[in-house]
Amino acid sequence: AQKVTQAQTEISVVEKEDVTLDCVYETRDTTYYLFWYKQPPSGELVFLIRRNSFDEQNEISGRYSWNFQKSTSSFNFTITASQVVDSAVYFCALKTGFQKLVFGTGTRLLVSP
Amino acid sequence: DAGVTQSPTHLIKTRGQQVTLRCSPKSGHDTVSWYQQALGQGPQFIFQYYEEEERQRGNFPDRFSGHQFPNYSSELNVNALLLGDSALYLCASSPRPGTSGGTYNEQFFGPGTRLTVL
């Protein structure tokens, strides 16, 4: 069975602080895909990044970076110099086979001015 | 290029009633998946449609049913509503599974329909 664990329920930081959101996944499949989505108060899930199981290179996109480590089954997400607009719920998700996404329970990030 | 659209935005029903939610996929996508997101939880997969047939189903009772039309739009129907059905219902579209874009690419989500059952 596939499972995604986001142990951090809520994180509060002050603007400009760096913050890391943790994601641990479980799967027996050797081919899988990992995703991060952002859900602002409006409710719509916004795609941030995808990674396949064969690509362990870390990625940086502006203030966002992702650390994928198969050895620890983790796919962590770091926001550098956080901003108030980063306040949202962030979901990590796992996909094996075709199209079904398995989500974690999400981490609510609150960035205060 | 329109993204995924859902209607209605909000809906209030009473226990025992039936509800129909609608979704139009992103242009170029022919596969629609439905998710239920209870308050404070991650989305849970309900089912997926392509070629007008249900292809995958999550752990949801038969009260949850769906339909896909020739234009790829989809409906989610829930019968005999329970209080526990109150949630945000999200529709996601993607290219067909098995195609080069269908396996790897992300699903695009609509804004959701918030259903409240009283």
Short mmCIF file of C-alpha atoms in Angstrom, two decimals, chain A:
data_model
loop_
_atom_site.label_atom_id
_atom_site.label_comp_id
_atom_site.label_asym_id
_atom_site.label_seq_id
_atom_site.Cartn_x
_atom_site.Cartn_y
_atom_site.Cartn_z
CA ALA A 1 0.00 0.00 0.00
CA GLN A 2 1.06 3.56 -0.59
CA LYS A 3 1.23 6.08 2.21
CA VAL A 4 2.41 9.65 2.66
CA THR A 5 3.17 11.10 6.08
CA GLN A 6 3.45 14.80 6.83
CA ALA A 7 4.16 14.86 10.52
CA GLN A 8 4.08 18.65 10.86
CA THR A 9 0.48 19.74 11.24
CA GLU A 10 1.19 23.45 11.45
CA ILE A 11 4.28 25.64 11.27
CA SER A 12 4.44 29.32 12.17
CA VAL A 13 7.33 31.52 11.08
CA VAL A 14 8.08 35.19 10.75
CA GLU A 15 8.64 36.66 7.34
CA LYS A 16 12.14 36.09 5.89
CA GLU A 17 12.72 32.96 7.94
CA ASP A 18 13.57 29.74 6.12
CA VAL A 19 11.19 26.83 6.65
CA THR A 20 11.30 23.15 5.73
CA LEU A 21 8.22 20.99 5.28
CA ASP A 22 8.80 17.28 5.77
CA CYS A 23 7.34 14.45 3.71
CA VAL A 24 7.93 10.72 4.18
CA TYR A 25 6.45 8.20 1.80
CA GLU A 26 5.93 4.46 1.66
CA THR A 27 5.62 2.31 -1.42
CA ARG A 28 6.83 -1.05 -2.63
CA ASP A 29 6.88 0.06 -6.24
CA THR A 30 10.21 0.89 -7.80
CA THR A 31 8.66 3.40 -10.19
CA TYR A 32 6.72 6.21 -8.59
CA TYR A 33 6.23 9.94 -8.72
CA LEU A 34 6.24 12.48 -5.94
CA PHE A 35 4.49 15.82 -5.97
CA TRP A 36 4.05 18.93 -3.86
CA TYR A 37 0.87 20.98 -4.08
CA LYS A 38 -0.03 24.29 -2.44
CA GLN A 39 -3.59 24.95 -1.28
CA PRO A 40 -4.34 28.60 -0.53
CA PRO A 41 -7.53 29.57 1.33
CA SER A 42 -9.41 29.62 -1.97
CA GLY A 43 -9.16 25.82 -1.97
CA GLU A 44 -7.66 25.14 -5.38
CA LEU A 45 -4.64 22.84 -5.36
CA VAL A 46 -1.69 24.44 -7.13
CA PHE A 47 1.00 22.18 -8.54
CA LEU A 48 4.54 23.02 -7.39
CA ILE A 49 6.82 20.18 -8.41
CA ARG A 50 7.01 16.53 -9.47
CA ARG A 51 9.85 14.06 -9.12
CA ASN A 52 10.15 10.53 -10.43
CA SER A 53 11.81 7.77 -8.46
CA PHE A 54 14.82 7.63 -10.77
CA ASP A 55 15.77 11.26 -10.39
CA GLU A 56 17.25 12.09 -7.01
CA GLN A 57 18.69 15.42 -8.04
CA ASN A 58 17.62 18.23 -5.78
CA GLU A 59 15.84 21.08 -7.43
CA ILE A 60 15.69 24.79 -6.80
CA SER A 61 13.10 27.15 -8.20
CA GLY A 62 13.47 30.67 -6.93
CA ARG A 63 12.88 30.60 -3.18
CA TYR A 64 11.69 26.98 -3.32
CA SER A 65 13.91 23.93 -3.13
CA TRP A 66 13.26 20.22 -2.79
CA ASN A 67 15.41 17.47 -1.29
CA PHE A 68 14.58 13.96 -2.49
CA GLN A 69 16.33 11.11 -0.62
CA LYS A 70 15.34 7.56 -1.52
CA SER A 71 17.46 6.14 1.30
CA THR A 72 15.15 7.74 3.85
CA SER A 73 12.01 7.81 1.65
CA SER A 74 11.76 11.53 2.10
CA PHE A 75 10.89 14.41 -0.18
CA ASN A 76 11.27 17.60 1.82
CA PHE A 77 10.37 21.09 0.70
CA THR A 78 12.21 24.23 1.80
CA ILE A 79 11.07 27.81 1.39
CA THR A 80 13.87 30.34 1.72
CA ALA A 81 13.12 33.84 2.99
CA SER A 82 9.44 33.09 3.51
CA GLN A 83 6.80 35.67 2.65
CA VAL A 84 3.25 36.24 3.86
CA VAL A 85 1.98 35.03 0.46
CA ASP A 86 3.49 31.63 1.22
CA SER A 87 0.84 31.08 3.89
CA ALA A 88 -1.17 28.06 2.78
CA VAL A 89 -1.57 24.35 3.33
CA TYR A 90 1.05 22.29 1.54
CA PHE A 91 0.45 18.71 0.48
CA CYS A 92 2.92 16.05 -0.50
CA ALA A 93 1.53 13.33 -2.78
CA LEU A 94 2.63 10.00 -4.22
CA LYS A 95 1.57 8.37 -7.48
CA THR A 96 2.20 4.82 -8.57
CA GLY A 97 0.54 3.21 -11.53
CA PHE A 98 -1.82 5.38 -13.46
CA GLN A 99 -3.11 8.65 -12.20
CA LYS A 100 -4.24 7.95 -8.63
CA LEU A 101 -2.66 10.41 -6.22
CA VAL A 102 -2.19 9.54 -2.56
CA PHE A 103 -1.92 12.65 -0.42
CA GLY A 104 -0.53 13.33 3.01
CA THR A 105 -2.59 15.17 5.58
CA GLY A 106 -0.92 18.46 4.77
CA THR A 107 1.12 21.04 6.66
CA ARG A 108 -0.40 24.44 7.36
CA LEU A 109 2.22 27.18 7.02
CA LEU A 110 1.55 30.53 8.66
CA VAL A 111 3.93 33.34 7.77
CA SER A 112 3.46 36.47 9.82
CA PRO A 113 4.81 39.90 8.92
#
